[in-house]
Short mmCIF file of C-alpha atoms in Angstrom, two decimals:
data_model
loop_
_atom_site.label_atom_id
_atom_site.label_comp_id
_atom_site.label_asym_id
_atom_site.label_seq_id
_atom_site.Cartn_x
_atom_site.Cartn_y
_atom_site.Cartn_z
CA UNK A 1 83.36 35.56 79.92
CA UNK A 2 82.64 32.25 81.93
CA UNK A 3 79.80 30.11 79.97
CA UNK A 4 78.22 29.69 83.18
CA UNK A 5 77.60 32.67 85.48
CA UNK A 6 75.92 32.61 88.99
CA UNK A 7 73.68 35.90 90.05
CA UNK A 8 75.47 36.46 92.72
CA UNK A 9 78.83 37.08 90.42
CA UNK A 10 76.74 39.26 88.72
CA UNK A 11 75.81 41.12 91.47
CA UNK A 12 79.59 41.34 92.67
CA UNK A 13 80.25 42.95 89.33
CA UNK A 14 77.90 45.86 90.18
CA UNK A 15 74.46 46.61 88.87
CA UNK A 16 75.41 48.75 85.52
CA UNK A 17 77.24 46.09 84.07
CA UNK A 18 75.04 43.17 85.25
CA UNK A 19 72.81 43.38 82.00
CA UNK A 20 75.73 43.07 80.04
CA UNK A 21 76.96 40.24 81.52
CA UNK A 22 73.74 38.48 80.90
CA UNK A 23 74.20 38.45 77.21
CA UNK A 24 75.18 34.84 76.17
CA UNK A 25 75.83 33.44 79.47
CA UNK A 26 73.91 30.61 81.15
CA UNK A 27 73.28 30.93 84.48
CA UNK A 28 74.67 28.38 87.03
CA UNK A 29 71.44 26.16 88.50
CA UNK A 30 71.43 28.28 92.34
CA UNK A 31 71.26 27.25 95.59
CA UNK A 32 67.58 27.80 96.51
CA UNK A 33 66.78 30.88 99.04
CA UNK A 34 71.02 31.32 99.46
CA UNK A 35 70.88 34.89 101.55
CA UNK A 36 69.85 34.27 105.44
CA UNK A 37 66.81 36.35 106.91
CA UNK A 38 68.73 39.86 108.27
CA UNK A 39 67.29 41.67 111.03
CA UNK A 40 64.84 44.55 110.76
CA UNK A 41 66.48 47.92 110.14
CA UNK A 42 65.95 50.73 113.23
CA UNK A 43 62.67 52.43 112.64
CA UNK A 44 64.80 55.66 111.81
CA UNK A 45 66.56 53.93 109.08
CA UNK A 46 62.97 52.08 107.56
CA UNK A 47 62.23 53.61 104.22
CA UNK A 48 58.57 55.65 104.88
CA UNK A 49 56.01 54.53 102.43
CA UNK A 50 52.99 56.63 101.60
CA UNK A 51 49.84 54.21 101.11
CA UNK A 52 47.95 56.23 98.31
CA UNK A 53 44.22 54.35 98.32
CA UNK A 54 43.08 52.24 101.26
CA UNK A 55 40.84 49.70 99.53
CA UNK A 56 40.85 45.98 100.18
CA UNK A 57 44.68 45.31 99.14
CA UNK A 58 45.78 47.96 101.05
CA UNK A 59 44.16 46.78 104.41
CA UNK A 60 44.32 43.34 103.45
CA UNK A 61 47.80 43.24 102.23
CA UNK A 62 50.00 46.01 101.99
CA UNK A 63 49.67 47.59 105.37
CA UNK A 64 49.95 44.47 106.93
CA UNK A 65 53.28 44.08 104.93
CA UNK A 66 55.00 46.99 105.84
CA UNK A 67 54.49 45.80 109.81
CA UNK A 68 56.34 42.68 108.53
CA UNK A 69 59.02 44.45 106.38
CA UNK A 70 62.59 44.46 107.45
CA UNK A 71 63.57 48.13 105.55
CA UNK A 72 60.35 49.59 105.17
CA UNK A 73 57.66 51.24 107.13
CA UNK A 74 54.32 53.22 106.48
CA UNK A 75 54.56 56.72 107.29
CA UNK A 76 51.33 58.53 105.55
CA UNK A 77 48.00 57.67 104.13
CA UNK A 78 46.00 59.01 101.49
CA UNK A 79 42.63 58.52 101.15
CA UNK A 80 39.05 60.27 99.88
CA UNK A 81 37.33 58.85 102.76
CA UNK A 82 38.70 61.03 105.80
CA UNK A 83 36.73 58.37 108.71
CA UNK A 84 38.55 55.23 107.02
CA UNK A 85 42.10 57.11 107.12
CA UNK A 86 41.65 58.62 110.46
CA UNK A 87 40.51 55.14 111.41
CA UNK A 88 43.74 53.33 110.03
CA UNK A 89 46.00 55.99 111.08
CA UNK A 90 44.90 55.20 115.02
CA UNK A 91 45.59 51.40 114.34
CA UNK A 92 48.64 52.26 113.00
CA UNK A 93 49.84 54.74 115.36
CA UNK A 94 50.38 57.11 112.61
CA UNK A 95 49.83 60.78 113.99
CA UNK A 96 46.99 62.97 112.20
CA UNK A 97 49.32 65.34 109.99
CA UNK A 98 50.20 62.30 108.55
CA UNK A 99 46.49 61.43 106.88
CA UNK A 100 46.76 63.16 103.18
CA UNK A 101 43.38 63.84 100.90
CA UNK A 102 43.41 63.76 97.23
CA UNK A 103 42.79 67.66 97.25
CA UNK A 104 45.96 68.05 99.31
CA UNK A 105 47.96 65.00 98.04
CA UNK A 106 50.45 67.72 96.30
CA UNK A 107 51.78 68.35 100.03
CA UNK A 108 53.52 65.41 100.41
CA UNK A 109 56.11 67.18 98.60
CA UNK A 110 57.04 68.46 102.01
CA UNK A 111 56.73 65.60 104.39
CA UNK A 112 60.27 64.27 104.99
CA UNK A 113 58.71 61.15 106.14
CA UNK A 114 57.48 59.76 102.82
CA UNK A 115 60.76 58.52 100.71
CA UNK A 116 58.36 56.42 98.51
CA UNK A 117 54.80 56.57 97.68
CA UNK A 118 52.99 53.61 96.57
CA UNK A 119 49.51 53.83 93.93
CA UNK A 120 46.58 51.41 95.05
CA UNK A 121 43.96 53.13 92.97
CA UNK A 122 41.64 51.95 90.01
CA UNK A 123 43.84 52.07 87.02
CA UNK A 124 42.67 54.98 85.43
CA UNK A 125 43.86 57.19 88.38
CA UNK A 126 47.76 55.70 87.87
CA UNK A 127 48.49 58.18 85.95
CA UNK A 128 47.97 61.39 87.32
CA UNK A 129 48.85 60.33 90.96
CA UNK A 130 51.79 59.02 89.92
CA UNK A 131 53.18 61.73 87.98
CA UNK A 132 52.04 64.06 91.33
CA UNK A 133 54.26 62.29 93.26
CA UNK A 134 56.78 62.22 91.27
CA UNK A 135 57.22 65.82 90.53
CA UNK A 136 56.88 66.40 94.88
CA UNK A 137 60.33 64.42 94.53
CA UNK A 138 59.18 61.21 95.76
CA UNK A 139 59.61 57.83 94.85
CA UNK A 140 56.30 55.84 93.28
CA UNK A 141 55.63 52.17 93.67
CA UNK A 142 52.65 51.74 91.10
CA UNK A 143 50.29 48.56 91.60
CA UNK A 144 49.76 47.04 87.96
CA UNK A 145 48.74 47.87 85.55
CA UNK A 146 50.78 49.99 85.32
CA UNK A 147 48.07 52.39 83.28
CA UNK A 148 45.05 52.09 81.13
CA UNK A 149 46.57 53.83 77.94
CA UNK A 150 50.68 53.25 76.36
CA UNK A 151 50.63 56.86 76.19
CA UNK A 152 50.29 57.30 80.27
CA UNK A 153 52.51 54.85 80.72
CA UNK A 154 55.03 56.71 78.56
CA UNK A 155 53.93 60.08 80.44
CA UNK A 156 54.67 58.44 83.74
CA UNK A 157 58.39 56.86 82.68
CA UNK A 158 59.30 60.42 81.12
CA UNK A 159 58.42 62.08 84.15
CA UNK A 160 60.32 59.41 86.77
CA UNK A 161 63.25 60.77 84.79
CA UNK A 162 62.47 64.70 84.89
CA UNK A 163 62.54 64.27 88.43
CA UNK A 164 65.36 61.76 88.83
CA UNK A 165 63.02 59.24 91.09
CA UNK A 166 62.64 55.48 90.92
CA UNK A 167 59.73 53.89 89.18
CA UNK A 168 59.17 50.58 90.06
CA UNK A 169 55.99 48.40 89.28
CA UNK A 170 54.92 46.45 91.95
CA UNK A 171 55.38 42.77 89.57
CA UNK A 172 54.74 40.53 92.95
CA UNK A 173 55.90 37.45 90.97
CA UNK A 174 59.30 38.98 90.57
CA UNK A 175 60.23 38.81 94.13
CA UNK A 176 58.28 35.43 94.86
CA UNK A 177 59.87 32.41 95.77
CA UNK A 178 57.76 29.64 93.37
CA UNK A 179 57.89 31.80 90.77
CA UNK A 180 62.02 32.55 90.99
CA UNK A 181 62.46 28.84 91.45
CA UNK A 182 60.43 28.26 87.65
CA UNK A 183 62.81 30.73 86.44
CA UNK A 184 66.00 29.72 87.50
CA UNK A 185 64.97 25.97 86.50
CA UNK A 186 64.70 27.61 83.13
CA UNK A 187 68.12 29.03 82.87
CA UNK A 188 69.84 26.21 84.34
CA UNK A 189 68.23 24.33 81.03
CA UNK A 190 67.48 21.25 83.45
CA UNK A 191 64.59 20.41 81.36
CA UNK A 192 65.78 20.73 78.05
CA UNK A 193 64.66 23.72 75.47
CA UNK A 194 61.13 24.90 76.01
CA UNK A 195 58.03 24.69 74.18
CA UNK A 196 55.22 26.08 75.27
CA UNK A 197 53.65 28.25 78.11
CA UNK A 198 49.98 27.59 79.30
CA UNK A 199 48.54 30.51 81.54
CA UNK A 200 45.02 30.73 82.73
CA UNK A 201 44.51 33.28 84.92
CA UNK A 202 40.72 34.47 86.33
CA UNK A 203 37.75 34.39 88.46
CA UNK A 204 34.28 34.79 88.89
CA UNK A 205 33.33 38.96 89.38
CA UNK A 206 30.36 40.68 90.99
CA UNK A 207 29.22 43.87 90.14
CA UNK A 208 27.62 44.69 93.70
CA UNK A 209 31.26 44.64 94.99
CA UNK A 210 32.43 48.46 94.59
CA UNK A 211 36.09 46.48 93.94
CA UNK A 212 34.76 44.69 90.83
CA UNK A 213 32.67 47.22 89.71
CA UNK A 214 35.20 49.41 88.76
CA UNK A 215 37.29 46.31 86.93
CA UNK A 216 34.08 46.05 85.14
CA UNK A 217 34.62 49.24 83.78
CA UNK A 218 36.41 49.69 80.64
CA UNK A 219 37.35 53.52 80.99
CA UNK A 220 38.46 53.25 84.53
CA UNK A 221 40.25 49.67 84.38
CA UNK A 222 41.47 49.76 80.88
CA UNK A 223 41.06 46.10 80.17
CA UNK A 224 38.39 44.13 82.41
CA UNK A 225 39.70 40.67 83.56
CA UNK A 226 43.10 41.40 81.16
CA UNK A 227 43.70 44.08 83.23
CA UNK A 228 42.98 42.74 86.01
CA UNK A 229 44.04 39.20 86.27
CA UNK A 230 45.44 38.14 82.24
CA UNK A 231 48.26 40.46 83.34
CA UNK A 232 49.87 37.99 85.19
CA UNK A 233 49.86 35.40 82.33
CA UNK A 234 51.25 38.28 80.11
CA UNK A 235 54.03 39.17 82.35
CA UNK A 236 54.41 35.02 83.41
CA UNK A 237 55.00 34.06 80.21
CA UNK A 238 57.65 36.47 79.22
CA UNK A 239 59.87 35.85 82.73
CA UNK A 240 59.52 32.21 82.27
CA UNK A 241 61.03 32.23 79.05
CA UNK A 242 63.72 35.33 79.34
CA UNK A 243 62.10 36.67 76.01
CA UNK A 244 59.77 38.71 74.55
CA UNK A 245 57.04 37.54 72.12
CA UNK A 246 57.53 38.94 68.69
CA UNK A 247 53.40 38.67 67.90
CA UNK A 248 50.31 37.53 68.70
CA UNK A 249 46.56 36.07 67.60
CA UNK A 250 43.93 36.77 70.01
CA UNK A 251 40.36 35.86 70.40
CA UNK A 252 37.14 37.25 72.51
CA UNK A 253 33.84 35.49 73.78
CA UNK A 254 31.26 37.82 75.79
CA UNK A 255 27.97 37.33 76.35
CA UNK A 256 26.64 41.12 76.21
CA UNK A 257 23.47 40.53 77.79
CA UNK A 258 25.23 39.72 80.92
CA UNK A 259 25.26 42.96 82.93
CA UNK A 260 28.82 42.76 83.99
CA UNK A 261 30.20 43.07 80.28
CA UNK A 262 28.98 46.14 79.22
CA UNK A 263 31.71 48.00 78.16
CA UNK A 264 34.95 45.04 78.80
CA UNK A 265 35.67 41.69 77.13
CA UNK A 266 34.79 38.56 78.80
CA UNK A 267 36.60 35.28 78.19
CA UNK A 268 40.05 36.28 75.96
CA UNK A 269 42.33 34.26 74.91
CA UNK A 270 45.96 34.97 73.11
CA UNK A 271 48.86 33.04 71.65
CA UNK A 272 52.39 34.32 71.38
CA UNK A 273 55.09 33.26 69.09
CA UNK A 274 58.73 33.73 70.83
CA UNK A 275 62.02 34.06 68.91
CA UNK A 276 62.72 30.77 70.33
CA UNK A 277 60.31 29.17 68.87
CA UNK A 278 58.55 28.90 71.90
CA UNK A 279 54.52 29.42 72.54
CA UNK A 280 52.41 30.76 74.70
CA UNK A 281 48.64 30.12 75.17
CA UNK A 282 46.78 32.67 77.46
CA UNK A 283 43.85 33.05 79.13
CA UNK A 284 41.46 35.23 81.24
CA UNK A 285 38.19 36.04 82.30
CA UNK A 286 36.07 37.49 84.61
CA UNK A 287 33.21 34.48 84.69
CA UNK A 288 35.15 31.32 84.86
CA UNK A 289 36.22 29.30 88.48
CA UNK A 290 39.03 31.74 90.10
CA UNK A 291 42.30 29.75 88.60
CA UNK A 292 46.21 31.61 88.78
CA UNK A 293 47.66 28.66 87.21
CA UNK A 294 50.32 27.77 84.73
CA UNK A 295 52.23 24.80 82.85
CA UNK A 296 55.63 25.03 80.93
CA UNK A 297 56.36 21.85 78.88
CA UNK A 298 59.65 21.24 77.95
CA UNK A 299 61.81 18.73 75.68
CA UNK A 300 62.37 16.49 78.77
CA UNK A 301 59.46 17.45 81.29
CA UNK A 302 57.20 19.98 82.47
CA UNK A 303 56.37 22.25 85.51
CA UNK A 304 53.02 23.01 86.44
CA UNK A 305 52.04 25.69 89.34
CA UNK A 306 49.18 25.61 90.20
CA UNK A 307 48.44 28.06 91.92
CA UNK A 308 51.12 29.87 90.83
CA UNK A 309 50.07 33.38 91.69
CA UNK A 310 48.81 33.71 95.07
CA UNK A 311 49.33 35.73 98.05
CA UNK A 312 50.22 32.02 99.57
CA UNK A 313 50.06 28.92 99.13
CA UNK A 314 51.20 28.45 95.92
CA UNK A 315 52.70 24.78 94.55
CA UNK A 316 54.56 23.59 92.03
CA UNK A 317 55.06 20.06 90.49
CA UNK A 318 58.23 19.22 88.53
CA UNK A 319 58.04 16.20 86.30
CA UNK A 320 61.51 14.96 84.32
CA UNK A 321 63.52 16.44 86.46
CA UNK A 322 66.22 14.92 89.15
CA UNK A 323 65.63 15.50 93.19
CA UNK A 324 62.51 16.07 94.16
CA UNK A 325 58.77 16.07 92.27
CA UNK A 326 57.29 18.68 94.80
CA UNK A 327 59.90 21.24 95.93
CA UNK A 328 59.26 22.87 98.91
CA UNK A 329 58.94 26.36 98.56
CA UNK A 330 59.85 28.49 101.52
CA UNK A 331 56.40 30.90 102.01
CA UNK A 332 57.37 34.94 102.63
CA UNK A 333 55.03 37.68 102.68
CA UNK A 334 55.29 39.11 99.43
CA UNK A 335 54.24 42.67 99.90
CA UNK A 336 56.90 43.05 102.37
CA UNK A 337 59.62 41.30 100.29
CA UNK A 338 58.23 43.51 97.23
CA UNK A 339 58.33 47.02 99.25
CA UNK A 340 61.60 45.76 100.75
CA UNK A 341 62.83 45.61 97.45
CA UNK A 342 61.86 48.73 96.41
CA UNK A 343 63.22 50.04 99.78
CA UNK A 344 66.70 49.01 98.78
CA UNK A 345 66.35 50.60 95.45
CA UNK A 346 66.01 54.10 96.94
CA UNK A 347 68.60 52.97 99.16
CA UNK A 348 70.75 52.31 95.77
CA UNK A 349 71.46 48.68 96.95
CA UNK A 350 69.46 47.03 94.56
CA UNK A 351 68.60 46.82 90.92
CA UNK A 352 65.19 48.14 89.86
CA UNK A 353 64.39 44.91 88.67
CA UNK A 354 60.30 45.49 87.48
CA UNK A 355 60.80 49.59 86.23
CA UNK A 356 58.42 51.59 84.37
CA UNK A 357 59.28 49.98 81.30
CA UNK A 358 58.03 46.93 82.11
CA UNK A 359 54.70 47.78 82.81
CA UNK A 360 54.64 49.85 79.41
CA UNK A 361 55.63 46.31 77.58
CA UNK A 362 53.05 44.61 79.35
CA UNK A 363 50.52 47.49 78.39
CA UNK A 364 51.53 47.46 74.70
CA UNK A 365 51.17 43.88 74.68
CA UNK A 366 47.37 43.50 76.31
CA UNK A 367 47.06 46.91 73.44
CA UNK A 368 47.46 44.06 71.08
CA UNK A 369 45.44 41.46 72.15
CA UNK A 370 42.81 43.38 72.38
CA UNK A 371 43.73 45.32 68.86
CA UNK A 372 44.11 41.13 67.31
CA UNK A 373 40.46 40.65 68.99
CA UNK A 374 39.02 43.54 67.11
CA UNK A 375 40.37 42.31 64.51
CA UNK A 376 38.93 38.34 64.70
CA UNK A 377 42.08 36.94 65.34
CA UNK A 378 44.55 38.61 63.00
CA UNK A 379 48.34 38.30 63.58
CA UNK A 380 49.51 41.73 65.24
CA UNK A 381 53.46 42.45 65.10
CA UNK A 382 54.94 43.11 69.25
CA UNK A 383 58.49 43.14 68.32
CA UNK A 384 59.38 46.49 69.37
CA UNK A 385 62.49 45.92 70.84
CA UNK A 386 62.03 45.76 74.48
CA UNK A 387 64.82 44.13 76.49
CA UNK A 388 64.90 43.07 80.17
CA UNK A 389 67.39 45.26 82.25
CA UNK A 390 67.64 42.62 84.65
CA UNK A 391 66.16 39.00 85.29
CA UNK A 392 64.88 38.45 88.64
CA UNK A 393 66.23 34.88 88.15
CA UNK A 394 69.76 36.34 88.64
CA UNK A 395 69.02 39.42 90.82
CA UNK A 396 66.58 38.67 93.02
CA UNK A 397 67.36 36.64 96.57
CA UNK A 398 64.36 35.10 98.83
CA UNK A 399 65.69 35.68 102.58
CA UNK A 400 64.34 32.72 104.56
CA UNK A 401 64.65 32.24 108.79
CA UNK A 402 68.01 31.09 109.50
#
């Protein structure tokens, strides 16, 4: 084997032995956004997506992504509120029969239009719609967290397997192009061996918006702002550096008298240790500015996005580094890309790049920050030997306009 392997080699040599290949290579620095933007597929060839909850992301985002999205195309909604659905459905041009409730979600098991169904509910409902779906033989795209508990998570994976059906996690960041660009400027070891990861990820919440309230809510979101937003410093940290932290301190600071943290932590913060040698610090909370940044400092410069975790506009700064300080990074819409993705994996023409599994190692992890906070900072063991299947800095490519 080569010392230096590109991802698109690895993607010649066919998905089962890609992870393999991985082991003791380093990749080859890429060619930024190298695939050209194909044309949409014929609406009889678009993957149909189920849109399971039709909150704010859904309307806001993922709807309006699946218009935009080359292989993929909404074909049913399900929804408690039968006014909002039918209401959707018209703008949509979906026909009635396709409007699902969550007494007669089970049904779906015999609507050839839905391929893939994708989970926009409050965490604690993951589970059980998941698993639904799953045994009516569809696919499940599950919005992260994956869960509120390891042991749904676990429940979910097993059953994805009974019924031979993709699992994917929808890990945004995976498929994004700022994000893909830190990565691969990683593996190419441009800036030298790295050192630490800073993540700071939150915002300010409001329990009068039904959105928040339920985030507020330690039963139904499993986690309050970790859940919610210290997720994505979790899962940044551990793409950034291609490894998984082996344990972790963590420490809590919530003012109980404030209504919003009843029953959730407030301000948290975490450090990981890395078999590298590497550190992360981590932060989150649900009452400081909004913030989705992060900083990697290496032995001969640093990147810093900031944001780094936005629908758009995101921007990143590379210092110690030849070519340019600000690289331009090519804006997509990345709920399409992401249930494009996902598309092609039912399709069997790509990897499943963010599975089950890796929402269960980003549960067990935020499982031990919190267990490290209980404990006033005491070092909790997360080596459990979780490996990547596959990097997104090798597998995934960001199509741009030709």
């Amino acid at each position: 084997m080569p010392n230096s392997i590109s991802r698109r080699t690895l993607i010649e040599l066919g998905l089962a032995g890609a992870s393999a290949a991985l082991a003791g290579t380093a990749l080859a620095e890429p060619a930024p956004f190298p695939e050209p933007q194909l044309p949409p597929l014929p609406d009889s060839e678009k993957i149909g997506f189920a849109v399971v909850g039709l909150g704010k992301l859904s309307q806001g985002q993922i709807i309006p992504g699946l218009k935009g999205a080359r292989g993929a195309k909404l074909a049913a909604l399900v929804s408690g509120h039968p006014d909002k659905a039918r209401r959707i459905a018209a703008e949509q041009g979906l026909p009635a029969d396709a409007i699902y409730t969550y007494d007669d979600y089970d049904r779906i098991a015999h609507d050839p239009r839905i391929q893939v169904v994708y989970i926009v509910l409050p965490n604690s409902m993951h589970a059980e719609y998941t698993i639904r779906a799953l045994k009516a033989g569809k696919h499940v795209l599950c919005e992260k967290p994956m869960a509120t508990s390891i042991a749904d998570c676990e429940a979910m994976i097993a059953a994805a397997k009974a019924a031979d059906r993709k699992l994917m996690i929808a890990y945004r960041c995976h498929y994004e192009p700022l994000n893909l660009e830190v990565m691969r400027r990683m593996r190419s070891g441009a800036l030298g061996k790295p050192r630490l990861v800073v993540t700071n990820m939150g915002r300010q919440s409001d329990l009068s918006d039904p959105s928040d309230a339920w985030r507020l809510d330690q039963k139904m979101s499993g986690g309050g702002a970790l859940a919610d937003m210290g997720i994505y410093g979790v899962n940044a940290s551990r793409y950034i550096l291609a490894e998984e932290p082996v344990e972790v301190r963590a420490w809590a600071q919530t003012d109980r008298s404030d209504p919003r943290f009843r029953t959730t932590e407030d301000v948290i913060a975490w450090q990981f240790r890395f078999p590298s040698g590497a550190i992360a610090n981590g932060s989150t909370s649900f009452s400081y500015q909004g913030t989705m940044a992060y900083q990697v400092f290496c032995e001969h410069g640093k990147m810093t996005a900031e944001p780094g975790a936005f629908y758009g506009g995101n921007h990143l700064t590379i210092d110690g580094a030849k070519g340019d300080r600000e690289p331009k990074i090519h804006e997509i819409d990345q709920f399409a890309r992401e249930m494009d993705w996902m598309a092609d994996v039912v399709r069997g023409k790509a990897p499943l790049v963010s599975p089950g599994e890796e929402g269960l190692q980003d549960m067990r992890l935020m499982h031990a920050i919190l267990e490290s906070v209980a404990k006033g900072g005491a070092t909790v063991r997360t080596d459990w030997g979780y490996r990547r299947a596959y990097d997104p800095a090798v597998m995934v490519d960001v199509p741009r306009p030709v």
